[in-house]
XYZ file of C-alpha atoms in Angstrom:
704
model
C -29.548 -6.050 46.931
C -27.361 -3.837 45.033
C -24.890 -5.233 42.588
C -21.960 -3.477 41.229
C -20.657 -4.370 37.792
C -17.293 -3.371 36.442
C -16.686 -3.316 32.777
C -14.526 -6.310 31.660
C -12.928 -7.452 28.427
C -13.124 -11.155 29.358
C -13.547 -12.250 25.694
C -10.300 -11.121 24.279
C -8.449 -11.317 27.534
C -9.798 -14.496 29.010
C -9.677 -12.751 32.435
C -11.470 -13.827 35.574
C -15.296 -12.756 35.765
C -15.901 -9.518 37.669
C -19.595 -9.984 37.879
C -21.669 -12.352 39.993
C -22.490 -15.706 38.697
C -26.163 -16.944 38.998
C -26.100 -20.487 38.885
C -29.803 -20.656 39.575
C -30.557 -19.052 36.066
C -29.535 -22.226 34.223
C -32.945 -23.290 33.955
C -33.965 -20.176 31.950
C -34.533 -20.313 28.235
C -32.213 -18.573 25.927
C -34.859 -15.984 25.132
C -35.407 -15.312 28.702
C -31.739 -14.847 29.168
C -31.557 -12.620 26.145
C -34.087 -10.166 27.614
C -32.534 -10.113 30.959
C -31.228 -6.657 31.936
C -28.596 -8.088 34.257
C -25.310 -8.737 32.287
C -23.850 -11.931 33.651
C -20.085 -12.149 33.314
C -18.311 -15.109 31.868
C -14.984 -16.641 32.064
C -12.800 -18.326 29.513
C -11.102 -21.297 30.278
C -7.620 -21.174 28.734
C -5.620 -23.854 27.543
C -2.187 -24.170 28.779
C 0.193 -24.214 25.945
C 3.171 -26.493 25.891
C 6.366 -25.980 24.288
C 8.404 -29.097 23.958
C 12.061 -28.889 24.526
C 13.694 -30.524 21.653
C 16.473 -33.058 22.277
C 19.687 -32.655 20.407
C 21.752 -35.743 19.968
C 25.015 -35.836 18.078
C 25.165 -38.489 15.500
C 28.552 -38.891 13.785
C 26.941 -40.957 10.852
C 24.432 -38.223 9.940
C 25.023 -36.613 6.588
C 25.830 -33.135 6.084
C 22.343 -32.351 4.699
C 20.691 -33.964 7.790
C 22.822 -31.941 10.106
C 22.091 -28.796 8.301
C 18.418 -29.421 8.323
C 18.428 -30.498 11.984
C 20.225 -27.469 13.056
C 17.627 -25.136 11.708
C 14.736 -27.147 12.856
C 13.980 -24.918 15.678
C 13.985 -21.600 13.566
C 12.381 -23.379 10.599
C 8.881 -23.345 12.173
C 9.391 -22.038 15.659
C 10.133 -25.513 17.160
C 8.382 -28.920 16.789
C 5.648 -27.865 19.169
C 4.760 -24.839 16.940
C 4.663 -27.078 13.770
C 2.169 -29.521 15.039
C -1.589 -28.862 14.494
C -2.566 -29.168 18.105
C 0.343 -27.345 19.839
C 1.106 -23.777 19.612
C 4.233 -22.191 20.855
C 3.558 -19.334 23.251
C 6.004 -16.505 22.509
C 7.021 -14.425 25.337
C 5.420 -10.997 25.452
C 7.055 -7.866 26.730
C 6.090 -7.192 30.381
C 5.891 -3.472 30.057
C 2.586 -1.946 29.313
C 1.440 1.608 28.338
C -1.624 3.485 29.646
C -3.691 2.426 26.589
C -3.725 -1.232 27.395
C -4.794 -3.648 30.167
C -2.994 -7.007 30.629
C -4.545 -10.367 31.820
C -3.140 -13.412 33.144
C -2.146 -14.850 29.641
C -0.238 -11.611 28.531
C -2.870 -10.699 26.247
C -3.927 -6.803 25.926
C -7.012 -4.923 25.163
C -7.318 -1.189 24.586
C -10.048 0.397 26.855
C -8.679 3.843 27.026
C -10.191 4.820 23.584
C -13.562 3.092 24.336
C -15.618 6.361 24.080
C -13.809 7.583 20.891
C -14.940 4.267 19.048
C -18.344 3.730 20.655
C -21.163 3.427 18.043
C -23.974 4.356 20.436
C -22.673 7.819 21.354
C -20.859 9.043 18.167
C -22.242 11.015 15.169
C -21.670 11.076 11.674
C -18.767 13.114 10.182
C -19.417 15.934 7.794
C -20.774 14.950 4.472
C -22.180 11.675 5.856
C -25.407 12.948 7.221
C -27.444 12.855 4.013
C -26.119 9.581 2.436
C -29.464 7.797 2.730
C -30.631 8.889 -0.645
C -27.580 7.182 -2.282
C -28.347 3.881 -0.610
C -31.564 2.835 -2.142
C -29.831 0.801 -4.839
C -26.834 -0.388 -2.789
C -26.856 -4.107 -2.642
C -25.721 -3.705 1.072
C -28.990 -2.081 1.861
C -31.028 -4.439 -0.235
C -29.177 -7.427 1.476
C -29.945 -6.123 5.060
C -33.502 -4.997 4.549
C -34.741 -8.048 2.642
C -37.622 -9.653 4.621
C -38.049 -13.418 4.704
C -41.010 -15.263 5.678
C -41.010 -18.410 7.938
C -41.821 -20.395 4.951
C -38.885 -19.264 3.104
C -36.694 -19.910 6.204
C -38.131 -23.530 6.418
C -37.113 -24.151 2.639
C -33.569 -22.841 3.297
C -33.183 -25.314 6.069
C -34.496 -27.991 4.104
C -31.304 -27.724 1.742
C -33.307 -28.006 -1.532
C -31.554 -25.604 -3.983
C -31.726 -24.764 -7.699
C -28.319 -25.448 -9.187
C -26.718 -24.228 -12.329
C -23.301 -24.174 -13.891
C -21.699 -21.298 -15.638
C -18.287 -20.285 -16.830
C -16.817 -16.799 -16.321
C -13.661 -15.174 -17.421
C -10.914 -15.404 -14.824
C -12.993 -17.385 -12.297
C -13.473 -20.437 -14.491
C -16.318 -22.860 -14.232
C -18.716 -21.895 -11.272
C -21.550 -23.978 -9.618
C -24.396 -21.755 -8.558
C -26.975 -22.776 -5.989
C -29.901 -20.784 -4.901
C -32.536 -21.906 -2.357
C -35.100 -19.330 -3.079
C -36.597 -18.542 -6.565
C -36.925 -14.789 -5.908
C -33.247 -14.454 -5.464
C -32.128 -16.293 -8.608
C -28.497 -17.477 -9.343
C -25.899 -15.359 -11.248
C -26.646 -15.711 -15.025
C -24.465 -16.979 -17.737
C -23.332 -13.628 -19.064
C -21.962 -12.490 -15.789
C -21.286 -8.813 -15.819
C -22.076 -7.714 -12.231
C -20.759 -4.167 -11.705
C -18.316 -3.322 -8.923
C -20.181 -2.725 -5.631
C -20.923 0.841 -4.308
C -17.762 1.919 -2.745
C -18.122 3.929 0.650
C -17.107 7.593 0.528
C -14.160 7.002 2.966
C -12.544 4.334 0.464
C -13.200 6.216 -2.775
C -9.768 7.801 -2.893
C -7.785 4.735 -2.039
C -9.612 1.743 -3.347
C -7.888 1.776 -6.575
C -4.582 1.402 -4.604
C -5.736 -1.972 -3.555
C -2.418 -3.721 -4.356
C -0.068 -1.119 -2.731
C 0.402 -3.279 0.532
C 2.339 -5.991 -1.535
C 4.103 -3.666 -3.966
C 7.768 -3.990 -4.225
C 9.838 -1.355 -2.383
C 10.100 1.627 -4.717
C 8.168 -0.282 -7.539
C 4.975 0.842 -9.203
C 1.650 -0.195 -7.701
C -0.291 -2.404 -10.115
C -3.796 -1.429 -10.992
C -6.888 -3.662 -9.775
C -6.615 -6.702 -11.730
C -9.292 -8.523 -13.656
C -9.632 -11.265 -11.013
C -9.946 -8.712 -8.228
C -12.766 -6.893 -10.231
C -14.572 -10.173 -10.730
C -14.338 -11.153 -7.197
C -15.409 -7.802 -5.848
C -18.499 -7.863 -8.164
C -19.303 -11.432 -6.988
C -18.671 -10.530 -3.314
C -20.951 -7.506 -3.830
C -23.889 -9.580 -4.366
C -23.646 -10.963 -0.852
C -23.667 -14.570 -1.919
C -21.547 -17.192 -0.396
C -18.459 -17.757 -2.436
C -15.812 -20.598 -2.624
C -12.793 -19.740 -4.720
C -10.555 -22.814 -4.857
C -7.714 -21.430 -7.010
C -6.089 -19.085 -4.478
C -2.439 -20.179 -4.849
C 0.050 -18.817 -2.352
C 2.317 -18.003 -5.227
C -0.113 -16.188 -7.446
C -3.683 -15.316 -6.653
C -3.567 -15.282 -2.848
C -2.266 -11.711 -2.480
C -4.874 -10.450 -4.999
C -7.684 -12.224 -3.153
C -6.485 -10.952 0.366
C -6.669 -7.342 -0.996
C -10.022 -7.845 -2.565
C -11.729 -9.323 0.490
C -10.162 -6.565 2.767
C -11.718 -3.857 0.639
C -15.091 -5.795 0.815
C -14.635 -6.098 4.580
C -13.887 -2.397 5.123
C -16.825 -1.417 2.649
C -19.240 -3.548 4.655
C -18.098 -2.288 8.050
C -18.174 1.506 7.106
C -21.564 1.277 5.473
C -23.083 -0.502 8.599
C -21.267 1.969 10.994
C -22.360 5.039 8.866
C -26.058 3.932 9.085
C -25.862 3.652 12.891
C -24.089 7.035 13.259
C -26.565 8.792 10.961
C -29.562 7.151 12.813
C -27.869 8.455 16.219
C -28.112 11.944 14.627
C -31.731 11.457 13.557
C -32.833 10.167 16.979
C -31.154 13.216 18.711
C -33.073 15.492 16.589
C -36.362 13.711 16.222
C -39.522 14.399 18.465
C -41.271 11.337 17.343
C -40.969 8.787 20.136
C -42.501 5.958 18.044
C -39.912 6.233 15.113
C -37.693 3.201 14.951
C -34.194 2.671 13.425
C -33.314 -1.008 13.378
C -29.816 -1.065 12.096
C -27.891 -3.323 14.470
C -27.244 -6.799 15.537
C -27.398 -7.928 19.108
C -23.650 -7.748 19.459
C -21.302 -5.229 17.571
C -18.903 -7.712 15.879
C -19.834 -7.889 12.186
C -16.983 -9.586 10.446
C -14.998 -12.733 11.445
C -11.796 -13.303 9.492
C -9.969 -16.614 10.102
C -6.362 -16.932 9.123
C -3.842 -19.656 9.868
C -0.853 -17.669 11.067
C -0.041 -14.261 12.654
C 1.570 -13.031 9.432
C -1.817 -13.221 7.868
C -3.150 -10.829 10.477
C -0.302 -8.397 9.869
C -0.831 -8.396 6.088
C -4.718 -7.862 6.504
C -4.176 -4.963 8.857
C -1.674 -3.381 6.652
C -4.123 -3.552 3.780
C -6.700 -1.953 5.934
C -4.502 0.959 6.794
C -3.483 1.340 3.081
C -7.186 1.842 2.051
C -8.255 3.928 4.952
C -5.249 6.266 5.132
C -5.874 9.769 3.662
C -3.488 10.808 0.911
C -0.515 12.840 2.425
C -1.644 12.270 6.215
C -0.889 9.571 8.575
C -3.781 7.589 9.890
C -4.433 7.213 13.566
C -3.967 3.495 14.412
C -4.112 2.846 18.114
C -1.541 0.394 19.629
C 0.173 -0.084 16.405
C 3.715 -0.292 17.843
C 2.579 -3.411 20.150
C 0.757 -4.950 17.168
C 3.920 -4.902 15.113
C 5.936 -6.404 18.053
C 3.485 -9.183 18.510
C 2.462 -10.051 14.953
C 5.574 -8.830 13.203
C 8.785 -10.689 12.698
C 11.807 -9.425 14.479
C 15.150 -8.773 12.533
C 17.125 -11.928 12.827
C 14.338 -14.139 13.710
C 13.727 -15.759 10.289
C 15.646 -18.687 9.614
C 18.380 -18.840 7.010
C 17.447 -19.380 3.370
C 16.595 -23.112 3.030
C 16.458 -25.164 -0.014
C 12.631 -25.413 -0.212
C 10.140 -24.982 -2.876
C 8.716 -21.417 -3.450
C 5.340 -22.345 -2.307
C 6.887 -23.306 1.123
C 8.309 -19.903 1.457
C 5.163 -18.316 0.582
C 3.067 -19.997 3.152
C 5.752 -20.064 5.907
C 6.950 -16.419 5.695
C 6.930 -13.990 8.726
C 5.264 -14.990 12.056
C 3.976 -18.388 11.916
C 2.458 -18.815 15.353
C -1.065 -20.208 15.106
C -2.559 -19.204 18.311
C -4.027 -15.660 18.364
C -7.042 -13.361 18.302
C -7.461 -9.680 17.975
C -10.372 -7.187 17.826
C -10.349 -4.287 15.354
C -12.726 -1.327 15.436
C -12.950 1.398 12.815
C -14.346 4.830 13.365
C -13.972 8.089 11.318
C -10.872 7.205 9.459
C -9.247 5.950 12.642
C -8.569 2.308 13.692
C -8.225 0.624 17.172
C -6.144 -2.582 17.406
C -6.743 -4.868 20.514
C -10.372 -3.509 21.035
C -12.470 -5.881 23.353
C -14.447 -8.233 21.391
C -17.761 -6.720 22.281
C -16.419 -3.290 21.103
C -14.986 -4.546 18.046
C -16.312 -4.367 14.308
C -13.896 -7.041 12.956
C -12.290 -10.142 14.677
C -9.269 -11.662 13.172
C -8.281 -15.036 14.679
C -6.894 -18.457 14.130
C -9.361 -21.452 14.866
C -7.230 -22.375 17.743
C -7.242 -19.018 19.126
C -10.907 -18.751 19.173
C -11.308 -22.434 20.381
C -9.806 -21.468 23.704
C -12.186 -18.754 24.224
C -15.343 -20.678 23.075
C -14.526 -23.596 25.165
C -16.205 -26.946 25.296
C -19.739 -28.001 25.623
C -18.948 -29.483 29.088
C -17.389 -26.259 30.523
C -19.726 -24.164 32.602
C -17.840 -20.880 32.047
C -17.575 -20.191 28.316
C -18.800 -17.364 25.912
C -19.727 -17.276 22.319
C -22.147 -14.456 22.316
C -19.781 -12.155 20.381
C -20.187 -14.396 17.435
C -23.960 -14.026 17.359
C -24.358 -11.222 14.914
C -21.613 -12.038 12.523
C -22.710 -10.803 9.089
C -19.425 -11.715 7.126
C -17.273 -14.672 7.695
C -14.012 -15.168 5.692
C -11.991 -18.367 5.764
C -8.706 -17.578 4.141
C -6.161 -20.511 3.230
C -8.657 -23.034 4.134
C -6.328 -25.762 3.047
C -3.697 -24.804 5.641
C -6.419 -25.341 8.354
C -6.529 -29.030 7.106
C -3.006 -29.336 7.878
C -3.490 -27.840 11.532
C -6.637 -29.084 13.124
C -9.854 -29.059 11.212
C -11.939 -29.815 14.214
C -11.036 -26.368 15.590
C -12.490 -24.666 12.551
C -15.656 -26.757 12.681
C -15.997 -25.994 16.437
C -15.918 -22.243 15.537
C -18.423 -22.608 12.688
C -20.939 -24.551 14.995
C -20.898 -21.419 17.301
C -21.623 -18.835 14.741
C -24.992 -16.937 14.874
C -26.191 -18.670 17.792
C -28.892 -16.912 19.913
C -26.914 -15.115 22.845
C -27.367 -15.853 26.458
C -26.940 -12.170 27.592
C -28.147 -8.866 26.336
C -24.654 -7.207 26.754
C -26.375 -3.805 27.105
C -27.816 -3.721 23.695
C -30.704 -1.314 22.770
C -33.421 -3.827 21.565
C -35.274 -0.865 19.700
C -32.179 -0.665 17.401
C -31.857 -4.488 16.824
C -32.947 -5.703 13.364
C -35.907 -8.110 13.160
C -33.972 -10.866 11.614
C -31.543 -10.784 14.516
C -34.242 -10.972 16.883
C -35.847 -13.955 15.046
C -32.538 -15.721 15.407
C -32.177 -15.871 11.509
C -28.820 -14.164 11.337
C -27.346 -17.352 9.786
C -29.517 -16.791 6.689
C -28.145 -13.224 6.152
C -24.430 -14.180 6.811
C -22.190 -14.223 3.768
C -19.382 -16.630 3.891
C -16.205 -16.273 1.682
C -13.944 -19.469 1.640
C -10.634 -19.261 -0.316
C -8.229 -22.176 -0.655
C -5.371 -23.411 -3.000
C -7.133 -26.687 -3.674
C -10.431 -28.300 -3.839
C -11.208 -30.794 -1.172
C -14.546 -32.297 0.096
C -13.955 -31.267 3.703
C -13.528 -27.572 2.390
C -16.718 -27.899 0.143
C -18.600 -29.231 3.220
C -18.236 -25.912 4.888
C -20.605 -24.293 2.362
C -22.834 -27.379 2.298
C -23.374 -27.947 5.958
C -22.621 -24.663 7.733
C -23.765 -22.002 5.300
C -27.562 -21.123 4.797
C -27.320 -17.741 3.018
C -30.758 -16.928 1.380
C -28.968 -15.374 -1.587
C -27.311 -18.606 -2.400
C -23.818 -19.757 -3.170
C -21.233 -19.728 -5.900
C -18.546 -22.525 -5.820
C -15.558 -22.871 -8.239
C -15.115 -26.186 -10.013
C -11.609 -25.579 -11.667
C -9.946 -28.887 -12.538
C -6.435 -28.997 -13.922
C -6.282 -30.296 -17.464
C -2.615 -31.128 -16.962
C -1.749 -33.264 -13.773
C 1.208 -32.885 -11.504
C 2.490 -36.364 -12.712
C 3.905 -34.481 -15.602
C 6.356 -32.800 -13.304
C 7.899 -36.120 -12.313
C 11.551 -36.127 -13.614
C 12.339 -39.720 -12.580
C 11.857 -42.708 -15.001
C 9.358 -44.371 -12.905
C 6.355 -46.724 -13.528
C 3.202 -45.395 -11.584
C 0.752 -48.077 -10.917
C -2.632 -46.614 -9.717
C -4.813 -49.211 -8.020
C -8.424 -48.592 -7.391
C -10.306 -50.191 -4.385
C -14.026 -50.178 -3.726
C -15.166 -47.902 -0.970
C -18.889 -46.895 0.251
C -18.111 -43.383 1.176
C -15.407 -40.670 1.560
C -14.902 -41.426 5.215
C -14.698 -45.227 4.747
C -11.133 -45.838 5.816
C -11.593 -49.542 6.733
C -11.864 -50.408 2.897
C -8.496 -48.638 2.222
C -6.808 -50.335 5.181
C -7.969 -53.833 4.322
C -7.014 -53.484 0.629
C -3.552 -52.196 1.620
C -3.073 -55.037 4.224
C -4.470 -57.879 1.966
C -3.301 -56.800 -1.624
C -0.472 -54.254 -1.353
C 1.706 -54.983 1.791
C 2.383 -58.544 1.024
C 4.154 -57.734 -2.241
C 6.712 -55.692 -0.418
C 7.294 -57.868 2.817
C 10.128 -59.747 0.909
C 13.593 -58.661 1.839
C 14.316 -57.974 -1.820
C 11.721 -55.265 -1.778
C 13.605 -53.051 0.825
C 13.759 -49.247 1.086
C 9.943 -49.046 0.809
C 8.539 -45.596 1.546
C 4.811 -45.327 2.585
C 3.286 -41.813 2.174
C 0.142 -41.518 4.601
C -1.921 -38.380 4.189
C -4.061 -38.921 7.282
C -2.647 -38.993 10.725
C -5.378 -41.341 11.907
C -4.400 -43.728 9.119
C -0.784 -43.144 10.118
C -1.402 -44.268 13.649
C -3.385 -47.303 12.509
C -0.693 -48.553 9.943
C 2.110 -47.853 12.741
C 0.196 -50.165 15.243
C -0.255 -52.879 12.477
C 3.255 -52.892 11.558
C 4.461 -53.025 15.277
C 2.028 -55.954 15.948
C 3.269 -57.852 12.872
C 6.811 -57.108 13.996
C 7.767 -55.514 10.685
C 11.095 -53.644 10.463
C 10.048 -50.086 9.871
C 10.784 -46.418 10.839
C 8.253 -43.600 11.127
C 8.235 -40.004 10.775
C 5.250 -37.739 11.576
C 4.512 -34.128 12.714
C 4.918 -35.172 16.305
C 8.377 -36.756 15.932
C 11.258 -35.153 17.762
C 14.232 -34.062 15.660
C 16.530 -36.824 16.934
C 13.869 -39.396 16.134
C 13.609 -38.087 12.560
C 17.375 -38.099 12.076
C 17.570 -41.713 13.387
C 14.710 -42.787 11.058
C 16.236 -41.160 7.990
C 19.612 -42.796 8.688
C 18.353 -46.333 9.331
C 16.076 -46.234 6.361
C 18.810 -44.958 3.943
C 21.229 -47.614 5.170
C 18.645 -50.340 4.803
C 18.521 -51.217 8.505
C 14.753 -50.549 8.265
C 12.896 -52.022 5.373
C 9.846 -49.442 5.612
C 9.552 -45.884 6.373
C 6.133 -44.639 7.435
C 5.693 -41.010 6.609
C 2.987 -38.449 7.216
C 1.767 -35.696 4.829
C 1.795 -33.184 7.492
C 5.401 -33.668 8.168
C 6.190 -33.114 4.502
C 3.805 -30.026 4.562
C 5.680 -28.454 7.602
C 9.366 -29.628 6.758
C 9.883 -30.619 3.150
C 12.907 -32.800 4.075
C 14.274 -34.893 1.169
C 14.326 -38.449 2.217
C 17.195 -40.530 0.507
C 17.385 -44.236 -0.218
C 13.684 -44.735 -1.464
C 13.341 -47.523 -4.126
C 9.816 -48.531 -3.744
C 7.077 -45.769 -3.079
C 3.646 -46.415 -1.938
C 0.831 -43.701 -1.581
C -1.344 -44.998 0.865
C -3.759 -42.131 -0.192
C -3.319 -39.525 -2.854
C -1.633 -36.374 -1.501
C -3.969 -33.343 -0.594
C -1.637 -31.043 -2.559
C -1.048 -32.321 -6.100
C 2.448 -30.932 -6.259
C 3.553 -33.160 -3.289
C 2.973 -36.073 -5.511
C 5.678 -35.087 -7.866
C 7.824 -33.802 -5.007
C 8.014 -37.246 -3.417
C 8.473 -38.952 -6.562
C 11.523 -36.792 -7.374
C 12.964 -37.893 -3.982
C 14.130 -41.062 -5.800
C 16.644 -39.032 -7.574
C 18.434 -38.222 -4.364
C 19.409 -41.903 -3.851
C 20.572 -42.219 -7.389
C 22.857 -39.331 -7.371
C 24.731 -40.522 -4.158
C 24.738 -44.321 -4.965
C 25.582 -43.938 -8.694
C 24.358 -47.638 -9.349
C 21.391 -48.497 -11.452
C 18.254 -49.088 -9.373
C 14.767 -50.284 -10.371
C 12.215 -48.171 -8.729
C 8.365 -48.760 -8.413
C 5.455 -46.523 -7.418
C 2.109 -47.637 -6.326
C -0.873 -45.345 -5.489
C -4.209 -46.217 -4.008
C -7.396 -44.464 -4.842
C -11.333 -44.746 -4.732
C -13.907 -43.226 -6.775
C -14.400 -40.572 -3.944
C -10.782 -39.360 -4.690
C -11.928 -37.734 -7.912
C -10.486 -34.263 -7.219
C -7.227 -35.410 -6.187
C -6.811 -37.886 -8.932
C -7.670 -35.266 -11.541
C -5.126 -33.023 -10.072
C -2.453 -35.627 -10.145
C -3.294 -37.329 -13.569
C -5.245 -34.718 -15.259
C -9.022 -34.466 -15.710
C -9.482 -36.401 -18.915
C -7.339 -39.254 -17.657
C -8.875 -39.375 -14.200
C -12.313 -39.494 -15.844
C -11.246 -42.282 -18.022
C -9.777 -44.278 -14.965
C -12.948 -43.827 -12.783
C -15.236 -45.050 -15.726
C -13.066 -47.929 -16.782
C -13.981 -51.354 -15.612
C -10.170 -52.037 -14.954
C -8.845 -51.407 -11.488
C -5.137 -51.010 -12.356
C -3.665 -48.326 -14.487
C -0.050 -47.682 -15.407
C 1.748 -44.474 -16.213
C 5.433 -44.232 -17.084
C 7.379 -41.003 -16.572
C 10.761 -39.752 -17.252
C 10.938 -40.691 -20.969
C 11.205 -38.298 -23.735
C 7.365 -38.641 -24.099
C 5.312 -39.371 -20.967
C 2.921 -42.474 -21.413
């Protein structure tokens, strides 16, 4: 029987399978499938994206501010469907294509015309790179790749036992270091790791690291001390969690630093392969081996929340790779700008929102995307098929639709089998989208592939064949806050043999100092058995807190709920008890939000149930609040002061004197959030105290 196989790009395109499915092979082991020479096509089940049509209702009693905010709701975040963590708005793509690209059913494109020019197997090194092997001996990249682990050491890594130390470094703050193996010790107290060896291609431009975000016509700032420390730390190939990447300050520097690290890693890896290609072409020794590759080509996975993040990453890549005085060859750059850039006039009018809001929601904020990037000889190809890509940039939702669910027969995750470098940027934003999508991606990293995908096994590294790729993968996590769920990424999903370095920066001054309203803050502690014990919080609220506010005198009560699951639980309880309330969440239609705000401000509804994700995506000012309840402490500390300062809106409009109250619930597992709001010293006292109620008063000349 003769089978004919046509090359496909089913991973990026989610196209229909072009090869024959062999359902009888399901009983084979993964190893047997790996060694099989017949490449089995795969199909990706795509999820239909829905875009809800927003209902626009005229309301004569709406205030001018409500009308203004309602009118820009569609433009603000590309519609309600685009704001919610589970629904992504599918923007229409131009129907026309050029000769370089192929289109699939979903309107995605992959570049196949340049396949040969960017093929690692057939290309040879450029002049000047043939004899770079002598310079690599002391390169940490080579040391990391060529380190050999024993089965006993792998077993110790999987057991999770680690030697932990705590050090304090300039610019990075207090860091907790953990190393699973004694022969790869943690970074010392006097941290002075030099900058990593820069690849020859990047030598001329790496100092222009910050050019991509320099003001037009302005001077390019030099590499900052923070970037030097991060580059030195990333160059050790340890896992890193940096939890002080504020979108207003450090985020741009962090992005440029990890982009340099990514290109440095990819260029070094590709140069080794090309140099060994030349050696194999010249050698006569058939027994000589060059194990320099993974089972699949993708080496780097970068996860970002929005398309604008992809645009900034690619712009930084071009800045670092482009020769001085020359224009770099970037395939499909025009289409990339169309799909990932922002059209003129597409951005909403300047809204009265905090600076951090504009920093996060700038540019194209679609959250369903994935793109392959390949780099070869100072050229870059965008929209390369995943199996021909060096770098994959995607959102968790965009990858989730490719990976599929466990129950689906036609799914593929082999392209993630040889990932050597994982970057999770803006991890805190993923918490506001859908955290399960990120966890789903992490579970499918570095698994043993089911197909060979045409790999030359004589070139595959031994630790890839042993299915130990997860122990050689470096993971870099950057976030604006500290959160147990983010920390859990490194604890549960990262097993790097070189260990981890996690920042433990805690603010000395809490965000409560930014509250301008004269307001008593009552913090009430409840007993909980674990971080995920939501029943204890619910019972405490229902039995101790809610009865105090059910009297009609305590009207205009605003309940801030961080978790959507808690929001639904409270909403069902209030409905069952026939309590007068309005609710606003990230899934509420614009008309529902307008009615809820109106009824609450006028006192027709006693309670307003308000989700944190809605505040994250909208930042509306809710008027008429007199009693404030934080069912849980906000994930972002500045949200606490923002919500408390909403009480001023009612005072300015009403003009009368009103007595305000504020109650916040916390447990001992809310340590990080409590410290960010009240300050580290006060939080420690509150958690160690035998008292369960603590009072703060703001708005006076001297805060108490």
